[in-house]
Amino acid sequence: MPRIHTYYPTDLQELSPRILWAFLTAALFTAFFYNLHGVPLFDLDEGAFSEATRDMLARGDFIATYLYGEPRYDKPILIYWLQALSVSAFGLNELALRLPSALAATGWMLLIFAFVRRVCDRHTALAAAIIGATSLGVIIIGKAAIADAALHLFIVGAMFAIYLHFKEGGVRWVYLAFLCMGLGFLTKGPVAVVIPLAVSLIFYGLKGEWRSWLRAAFNPLGIMLFLLIVLPWYLAITWREGPGFLMGFFLEHNLGRFQAPMHGHAGPFYFYLPVLLVALLPYTTVLIRTLWEVRESFREDLHGYLLTWFLFVLVLFSAAGTKLPHYIFYGITPLFILMALHLDRVRSRFWLFLPPALLFAGLLALPHLVDLIKPHLDDPFILALLTDHHVHFGPLWHAFFVIALAACLFFMLDRRIQRGYRLFLIGLTLNVGVAGLLLPAVAGVQQSPIRDAGLAARDLPETVVMWRLNNPSFSIYANRGVERRMPEPGEVAVTKEDSLDRLAHLPHEVLHARNGVILVRILEAP
């Protein structure tokens, strides 16, 4: 089997494989499964995906997805099928809705391990997977009830298969790449095909292997496999909905997002550079050093392929009109591998642990920063959400992040513990802090009022509508579909408390109120 001849990080080779396996196991659990059920669904994305799945099950319709009673053309069908399968097995709850993402993210990390072990060695493979599973952005993506974790699994599978075909030959890797692209296309659309094909075209071209690329890209059986995966649902949705899905999904939500900002999500060309620095915490220093040095080894096959992958995604989405932080994650996997290969190059303990120390210090100060910001806010709804924010930042919050910050400062000075162990310990600490404290606190402030309103509306006999809000997670907790419109007499509306002035001309009664979110019944005229 061909192997990549490159340097192996000396310090990394001294680490115990058993301890690294323990780190990876702990990282996968804390990143993707710990407290998966304990955080209310976030709006807008988690709520929208989850409500479309609930509605699909309620209607018994597994072809088209709807939100607020209207067709939802944002994404293809696979993630909804996976969520529906999970909900059917475990009930309608946060755990079931997020479980497909957690499993996909786990598969994503294990795929990194398997690939790097094949082309490098076991130590580097374990380090790359641990880095991925303890990076801030991945922790959040991997727990979210959205399509991204599954999409990353399929894109990464296709990209690894393409590289292995380049190094080893064999048509099986071509078929695996087409299989992954087909599943990715059924998860989120063209991006699952554009990235593998474009990156491989550039890489094969740089290596003078145009003919090999053409034979693989136009492999008849591979194309047939792709079409067998993709066509049945795309033809079914087109037959059911007419051109609406194709126009809405391909033109508006793909081409339209690239051409112009959608929903105000604009940004400068360098938008993704600070996103990367934050998303790859606590490894920001390793990232900077890696990108600074890796240019020296661009001609080496593995480094060149990984850099081509990352740079293509960075340039493509930096040029796009719509910019969202998670878009750069399509090119973040190669950075995990490159950082593992360059982990021993960062010799300064101070700079290595400074970024996570600043993060933990910022999180420790977060409740007090909210206190400073509140007097300057003029949105009554946001102020209402923040009414009791200190409830979500108790003694455990302060104790945990004091200890985490102290650990970073200690590791800056300590020489006895292997540097890799120290860094991975900080990564695990970040996992626990994000899953056990940060996400519950943010959701407690932002989502708990919506969740409580939904639970209060679950058994109401009246029609319930949503007015002046866009929180689809309400429907999950109410376990009923709602429309977004002005309420009529005899209906109940979930809305903002500051909207009551607009209902002053109608007789009404407030059924439930918490932190700016209310349920109000519009009474029939006497």
XYZ file of C-alpha atoms in Angstrom:
526
model
C 0.000 0.000 0.000
C 1.506 3.377 -0.945
C 2.446 5.611 1.977
C 3.029 9.323 2.132
C 6.612 10.100 3.028
C 6.613 13.151 5.225
C 8.021 14.133 8.577
C 6.166 12.888 11.632
C 5.925 15.152 14.688
C 8.540 13.920 17.136
C 6.654 14.952 20.259
C 3.478 13.324 18.995
C 5.175 9.968 18.520
C 6.098 9.937 22.194
C 2.451 10.006 23.290
C 0.809 6.746 24.345
C -1.674 5.407 21.784
C -3.876 4.125 24.619
C -4.040 7.563 26.192
C -4.728 9.146 22.803
C -7.571 6.673 22.247
C -8.960 7.636 25.650
C -8.750 11.289 24.659
C -10.547 10.610 21.374
C -13.306 8.591 23.046
C -13.846 11.317 25.637
C -13.742 13.994 22.935
C -16.392 12.280 20.803
C -18.709 11.810 23.771
C -18.351 15.302 25.238
C -18.467 17.032 21.851
C -21.471 15.311 20.310
C -23.502 13.400 22.923
C -23.018 15.011 26.322
C -26.117 17.034 27.284
C -27.583 16.522 23.826
C -31.058 16.466 25.326
C -30.574 19.229 27.889
C -30.673 22.335 25.695
C -33.824 23.740 24.051
C -33.783 23.845 20.254
C -32.262 27.011 18.841
C -34.079 29.190 16.365
C -33.918 29.763 13.510
C -32.168 26.794 11.947
C -32.693 23.993 14.467
C -36.309 24.997 14.898
C -36.936 25.122 11.135
C -35.396 21.716 10.386
C -37.086 20.103 13.379
C -40.527 21.564 12.706
C -40.358 20.529 9.051
C -39.602 16.987 10.258
C -42.445 17.046 12.819
C -44.825 18.308 10.155
C -43.662 15.597 7.754
C -44.470 12.897 10.296
C -47.798 14.494 11.197
C -48.874 14.611 7.553
C -47.392 11.229 6.688
C -45.775 12.865 3.665
C -42.123 11.916 3.135
C -41.617 13.720 -0.166
C -42.211 17.421 0.505
C -41.351 19.512 3.562
C -43.401 22.406 4.899
C -42.875 25.175 7.438
C -45.672 27.405 8.743
C -47.950 25.688 6.247
C -45.800 26.784 3.290
C -43.412 24.661 1.164
C -39.850 24.689 2.515
C -37.452 24.678 -0.414
C -34.263 25.431 1.517
C -32.783 21.916 1.637
C -33.215 18.461 0.080
C -34.764 15.566 1.936
C -32.136 13.276 3.509
C -31.687 15.070 6.852
C -35.478 15.134 7.334
C -35.659 11.400 6.703
C -32.892 10.782 9.238
C -34.576 12.981 11.838
C -37.940 11.340 11.165
C -36.396 7.901 11.689
C -34.842 9.041 14.966
C -38.054 10.692 16.196
C -40.029 7.548 15.339
C -37.630 5.541 17.507
C -37.084 7.924 20.437
C -40.003 10.354 20.402
C -40.287 14.046 19.566
C -37.543 15.574 21.699
C -34.193 17.331 21.465
C -32.202 14.099 21.734
C -33.972 12.420 18.822
C -33.822 15.503 16.612
C -30.100 16.043 17.232
C -29.016 12.407 17.226
C -28.502 12.140 13.423
C -26.097 15.087 13.557
C -24.228 13.647 16.542
C -23.806 10.304 14.789
C -22.755 11.989 11.534
C -20.207 14.166 13.351
C -18.814 11.085 15.083
C -18.516 9.373 11.707
C -16.814 12.504 10.338
C -14.107 12.339 13.034
C -13.631 8.569 12.709
C -13.292 8.992 8.945
C -10.493 11.491 9.572
C -8.774 8.933 11.795
C -9.126 6.123 9.247
C -7.839 8.244 6.376
C -4.848 9.737 8.190
C -3.871 6.360 9.594
C -3.852 4.997 6.058
C -1.723 7.776 4.553
C 0.405 8.693 7.605
C 0.437 6.889 10.945
C -1.723 6.089 13.964
C -0.420 8.899 16.205
C -1.093 11.597 13.649
C -4.496 10.076 12.881
C -5.539 10.141 16.527
C -4.265 13.695 16.951
C -6.149 14.929 13.866
C -9.425 13.376 15.044
C -8.956 14.736 18.578
C -8.261 18.228 17.229
C -11.412 18.045 15.132
C -13.597 16.782 17.974
C -12.339 19.434 20.413
C -12.573 22.499 18.155
C -15.155 25.082 19.150
C -16.969 25.267 15.823
C -17.231 21.514 15.400
C -18.658 21.093 18.906
C -21.536 23.383 17.946
C -22.106 22.025 14.427
C -21.962 18.421 15.610
C -24.760 18.861 18.163
C -27.138 20.914 16.020
C -30.346 19.502 14.521
C -29.425 20.740 11.040
C -28.003 19.239 7.844
C -24.380 20.353 8.175
C -22.810 17.489 10.138
C -24.195 14.936 7.674
C -23.046 17.064 4.756
C -19.512 17.283 6.164
C -19.419 13.508 6.555
C -20.285 13.020 2.887
C -18.001 15.770 1.533
C -15.081 14.457 3.587
C -15.797 10.900 2.437
C -15.734 12.005 -1.195
C -12.562 14.064 -0.747
C -10.689 11.243 0.972
C -11.808 8.731 -1.659
C -10.561 11.024 -4.431
C -7.128 11.338 -2.843
C -6.845 7.590 -2.263
C -7.749 6.994 -5.905
C -4.958 9.400 -6.884
C -2.410 7.574 -4.718
C -3.521 3.958 -5.036
C -5.672 3.735 -8.137
C -8.578 1.357 -8.068
C -12.111 1.997 -9.241
C -13.578 1.329 -5.793
C -12.470 4.781 -4.620
C -14.205 6.343 -7.626
C -17.447 4.589 -6.730
C -17.109 5.621 -3.085
C -16.615 9.249 -4.128
C -19.749 9.177 -6.300
C -21.695 7.478 -3.498
C -20.706 10.205 -1.025
C -21.431 12.994 -3.508
C -24.855 11.511 -4.170
C -25.710 11.340 -0.476
C -24.359 14.864 0.001
C -26.429 16.140 -2.928
C -29.483 14.591 -1.254
C -28.508 16.355 1.996
C -27.721 19.897 0.923
C -27.417 20.070 -2.833
C -24.741 21.154 -5.327
C -22.050 22.077 -2.793
C -21.503 18.348 -2.177
C -20.498 17.935 -5.826
C -18.872 21.288 -6.605
C -16.193 21.040 -3.918
C -14.960 17.486 -4.673
C -15.020 17.957 -8.452
C -13.422 21.417 -8.459
C -10.704 20.595 -5.930
C -9.829 17.324 -7.639
C -9.731 19.051 -11.040
C -7.302 21.663 -9.745
C -5.141 19.118 -7.911
C -4.996 16.604 -10.769
C -4.265 19.471 -13.155
C -1.345 20.671 -11.044
C 0.016 17.132 -11.064
C -0.411 16.792 -14.834
C -2.971 14.001 -14.438
C -5.772 15.444 -16.590
C -6.594 12.167 -18.284
C -6.844 10.305 -14.988
C -9.232 12.945 -13.684
C -11.409 12.761 -16.792
C -11.612 8.957 -16.600
C -12.651 9.096 -12.951
C -15.022 12.066 -13.225
C -16.868 10.562 -16.191
C -16.886 6.981 -15.000
C -20.228 5.638 -16.325
C -20.957 3.361 -13.376
C -20.033 6.102 -10.932
C -22.376 8.561 -12.615
C -25.112 5.924 -12.679
C -24.645 5.311 -8.941
C -24.910 9.040 -8.283
C -28.095 9.317 -10.325
C -29.661 6.277 -8.662
C -29.229 8.007 -5.307
C -30.296 11.486 -6.378
C -32.906 11.207 -9.114
C -35.777 9.348 -7.395
C -36.474 12.051 -4.826
C -35.671 15.008 -7.089
C -38.040 13.636 -9.730
C -40.694 12.913 -7.095
C -40.555 16.419 -5.599
C -40.655 17.983 -9.064
C -43.656 15.864 -10.020
C -45.409 16.801 -6.759
C -44.502 20.502 -6.526
C -43.880 21.375 -10.153
C -40.926 23.690 -10.862
C -41.328 25.415 -7.473
C -38.715 23.342 -5.661
C -36.157 23.453 -8.476
C -36.590 27.206 -8.892
C -36.595 27.911 -5.153
C -33.780 25.583 -4.189
C -31.323 25.846 -7.077
C -31.925 29.440 -8.178
C -32.774 31.183 -4.909
C -31.051 29.181 -2.197
C -27.923 28.251 -4.173
C -27.250 30.591 -7.081
C -29.018 33.489 -5.365
C -26.971 33.102 -2.164
C -23.768 33.220 -4.164
C -24.704 36.258 -6.206
C -26.042 38.518 -3.454
C -26.444 38.591 0.344
C -29.547 36.769 1.538
C -31.389 37.827 4.704
C -28.715 40.445 5.381
C -25.864 37.916 5.672
C -23.209 40.013 3.967
C -19.574 40.477 4.947
C -16.172 41.651 3.697
C -13.904 39.447 1.621
C -11.839 38.568 4.710
C -14.962 37.529 6.666
C -13.818 33.928 7.175
C -10.351 34.678 8.545
C -11.539 35.756 12.018
C -14.191 33.016 11.855
C -11.408 30.437 11.483
C -9.443 31.856 14.405
C -12.480 31.475 16.657
C -13.883 28.236 15.219
C -10.576 26.395 15.719
C -10.123 27.368 19.356
C -8.248 26.168 21.391
C -5.863 25.435 18.483
C -5.639 28.945 17.047
C -1.889 29.233 17.553
C -1.335 25.826 15.945
C -3.462 26.961 12.993
C -1.462 30.143 12.463
C 1.872 28.339 12.673
C 0.641 25.583 10.363
C -0.550 27.960 7.648
C 2.692 29.894 7.919
C 4.875 26.825 7.426
C 2.830 24.516 5.228
C 3.587 26.546 2.097
C 7.046 25.007 2.234
C 5.638 21.531 1.592
C 2.949 22.394 -0.962
C 4.610 20.209 -3.599
C 4.231 17.127 -1.399
C 1.075 15.303 -2.476
C -0.850 15.162 0.806
C -0.031 18.710 1.842
C -0.796 20.012 -1.621
C -4.148 18.254 -1.761
C -5.197 19.439 1.689
C -4.129 23.020 0.983
C -5.911 23.033 -2.378
C -9.077 21.832 -0.627
C -8.914 24.482 2.078
C -7.965 27.357 -0.213
C -10.659 26.555 -2.766
C -13.375 26.654 -0.099
C -11.929 29.828 1.422
C -11.785 31.679 -1.915
C -15.151 30.382 -3.162
C -17.150 31.440 -0.135
C -15.175 34.634 0.414
C -16.300 35.664 -3.079
C -19.933 34.679 -2.428
C -22.498 37.365 -1.679
C -24.034 35.515 1.279
C -21.584 34.813 4.081
C -22.432 32.592 7.041
C -19.805 31.310 9.495
C -20.511 27.630 8.909
C -19.754 27.800 5.170
C -16.004 27.727 5.866
C -16.444 24.375 7.599
C -16.608 22.716 4.174
C -12.853 23.301 4.046
C -11.928 22.888 7.696
C -11.163 19.147 7.731
C -7.825 19.511 5.908
C -6.758 21.971 8.599
C -7.271 19.334 11.305
C -4.875 17.035 9.482
C -2.310 19.731 8.716
C -2.386 20.930 12.327
C -1.770 17.368 13.546
C 1.230 17.130 11.208
C 2.592 20.453 12.513
C 1.616 20.134 16.145
C 5.191 19.900 17.408
C 6.285 23.057 15.587
C 4.729 25.419 18.149
C 7.429 25.630 20.813
C 6.164 28.611 22.827
C 3.910 27.427 25.659
C 2.730 30.992 26.248
C 1.392 31.498 22.718
C 0.032 27.959 22.551
C -2.257 28.413 25.541
C -2.975 32.140 25.212
C -6.031 31.801 22.866
C -7.909 29.318 25.095
C -6.968 31.385 28.159
C -8.527 34.459 26.537
C -11.613 32.442 25.607
C -12.100 31.132 29.143
C -11.505 34.612 30.570
C -14.133 36.010 28.211
C -16.639 33.328 29.188
C -15.932 33.943 32.863
C -16.695 37.625 32.339
C -19.732 37.042 30.085
C -22.456 37.569 32.731
C -20.835 40.834 33.771
C -20.472 41.951 30.153
C -24.211 41.418 29.704
C -24.794 43.669 32.729
C -22.672 46.373 31.106
C -24.440 46.086 27.754
C -28.044 45.975 28.997
C -28.357 49.721 29.808
C -27.419 50.531 26.208
C -30.039 48.271 24.584
C -33.254 49.835 23.333
C -35.048 46.749 21.981
C -37.760 45.924 24.552
C -37.948 42.291 23.434
C -34.220 41.669 23.931
C -34.348 43.431 27.280
C -37.253 41.204 28.291
C -35.310 38.071 27.321
C -32.437 39.267 29.515
C -34.693 39.925 32.528
C -33.322 37.060 34.620
C -30.169 36.183 32.735
C -28.172 35.749 35.957
C -30.218 32.616 36.693
C -28.312 30.909 33.883
C -24.857 31.993 35.092
C -24.634 30.569 38.593
C -21.730 29.579 40.872
C -20.938 26.512 38.746
C -20.348 28.768 35.724
C -17.843 30.915 37.594
C -16.117 27.977 39.286
C -15.713 26.024 36.043
C -14.231 28.834 34.005
C -11.959 29.969 36.848
C -10.534 26.429 36.936
C -10.284 26.294 33.118
C -8.461 29.625 33.031
C -6.140 28.521 35.836
C -5.360 25.322 33.909
C -4.333 27.352 30.853
C -2.072 29.552 32.954
C -0.560 26.511 34.673
C 0.111 24.793 31.345
C 1.938 27.893 30.153
C 4.518 27.219 32.893
C 4.473 23.458 33.302
C 7.093 21.284 31.594
C 6.322 17.940 33.183
C 3.195 17.003 31.217
C 3.602 16.303 27.501
C 2.504 19.308 25.491
C 0.078 17.259 23.407
C -1.646 15.964 26.515
C -1.942 19.496 27.900
C -3.479 20.831 24.720
C -5.948 17.960 24.407
C -6.934 18.377 28.079
C -7.801 21.994 27.327
C -9.812 20.781 24.329
C -11.809 18.398 26.518
C -12.348 21.186 29.037
C -13.736 23.345 26.246
C -16.070 20.540 25.161
C -17.514 20.194 28.653
C -17.801 23.951 29.136
C -19.600 24.500 25.846
C -21.979 21.527 26.108
C -22.616 21.732 29.827
C -22.634 25.484 30.474
C -22.398 27.806 27.459
C -25.091 26.322 25.230
C -27.549 25.781 28.124
C -27.033 29.375 29.280
C -27.521 30.920 25.845
C -30.531 28.698 25.155
C -31.930 29.481 28.586
C -31.957 33.170 27.790
C -32.938 32.981 24.130
C -35.075 29.848 23.798
C -36.598 28.939 27.155
C -39.410 31.524 26.877
C -40.363 30.138 23.450
C -40.190 26.555 24.717
C -42.368 27.352 27.738
C -44.920 29.122 25.544
C -45.036 26.096 23.258
C -45.594 23.728 26.162
C -48.355 26.014 27.484
C -50.049 25.937 24.065
C -49.892 22.168 23.623
C -53.397 21.388 24.917
C -55.222 24.542 23.860
C -58.349 23.768 21.799
C -58.141 26.967 19.725
C -56.157 27.533 16.557
C -52.720 28.918 17.476
C -50.865 31.339 15.193
C -47.514 33.084 15.404
C -47.454 36.847 15.056
C -44.429 39.157 14.925
C -42.125 36.255 15.761
C -40.190 33.746 13.688
C -39.474 30.887 16.095
C -40.396 27.552 14.512
C -39.207 25.645 17.601
C -42.478 26.808 19.223
C -44.319 24.272 17.053
C -42.105 21.435 18.290
C -42.929 22.114 21.932
C -46.581 22.804 21.152
C -46.611 19.678 18.928
C -48.868 21.428 16.450
C -48.529 23.340 13.213
C -48.935 27.108 13.267
C -49.235 29.785 10.627
C -47.495 33.147 10.758
C -50.158 35.843 10.519
C -52.309 38.291 12.437
C -54.612 36.468 14.895
C -58.371 36.525 14.448
C -61.130 36.427 17.083
C -61.340 32.995 18.675
C -57.643 32.237 18.058
C -54.563 32.236 20.275
C -51.368 33.991 19.215
C -47.806 33.526 20.395
C -46.162 36.912 20.093
C -43.971 39.490 21.794
C -45.289 41.164 24.915
C -44.640 44.596 23.410
C -47.109 43.694 20.631
C -50.077 44.007 22.990
C -50.434 47.698 22.131
C -51.310 46.672 18.591
C -54.131 44.505 19.939
C -55.614 47.188 22.168
C -58.626 47.571 19.856
C -59.505 43.874 20.254
C -60.767 42.183 23.422
C -58.106 39.736 24.561
C -56.641 37.910 27.535
C -53.072 36.869 28.243
C -52.818 33.130 28.898
C -49.078 32.857 29.456
C -46.180 35.290 29.726
C -42.473 34.873 30.298
C -39.562 37.170 29.454
C -41.295 39.011 26.638
C -43.009 36.003 25.026
C -46.759 35.696 25.554
C -49.739 33.603 24.571
C -52.760 35.826 24.038
C -56.323 34.741 23.278
C -58.322 37.045 21.002
C -61.852 37.055 22.332
C -64.968 37.012 20.225
C -66.710 40.392 20.021
C -69.634 40.637 22.516
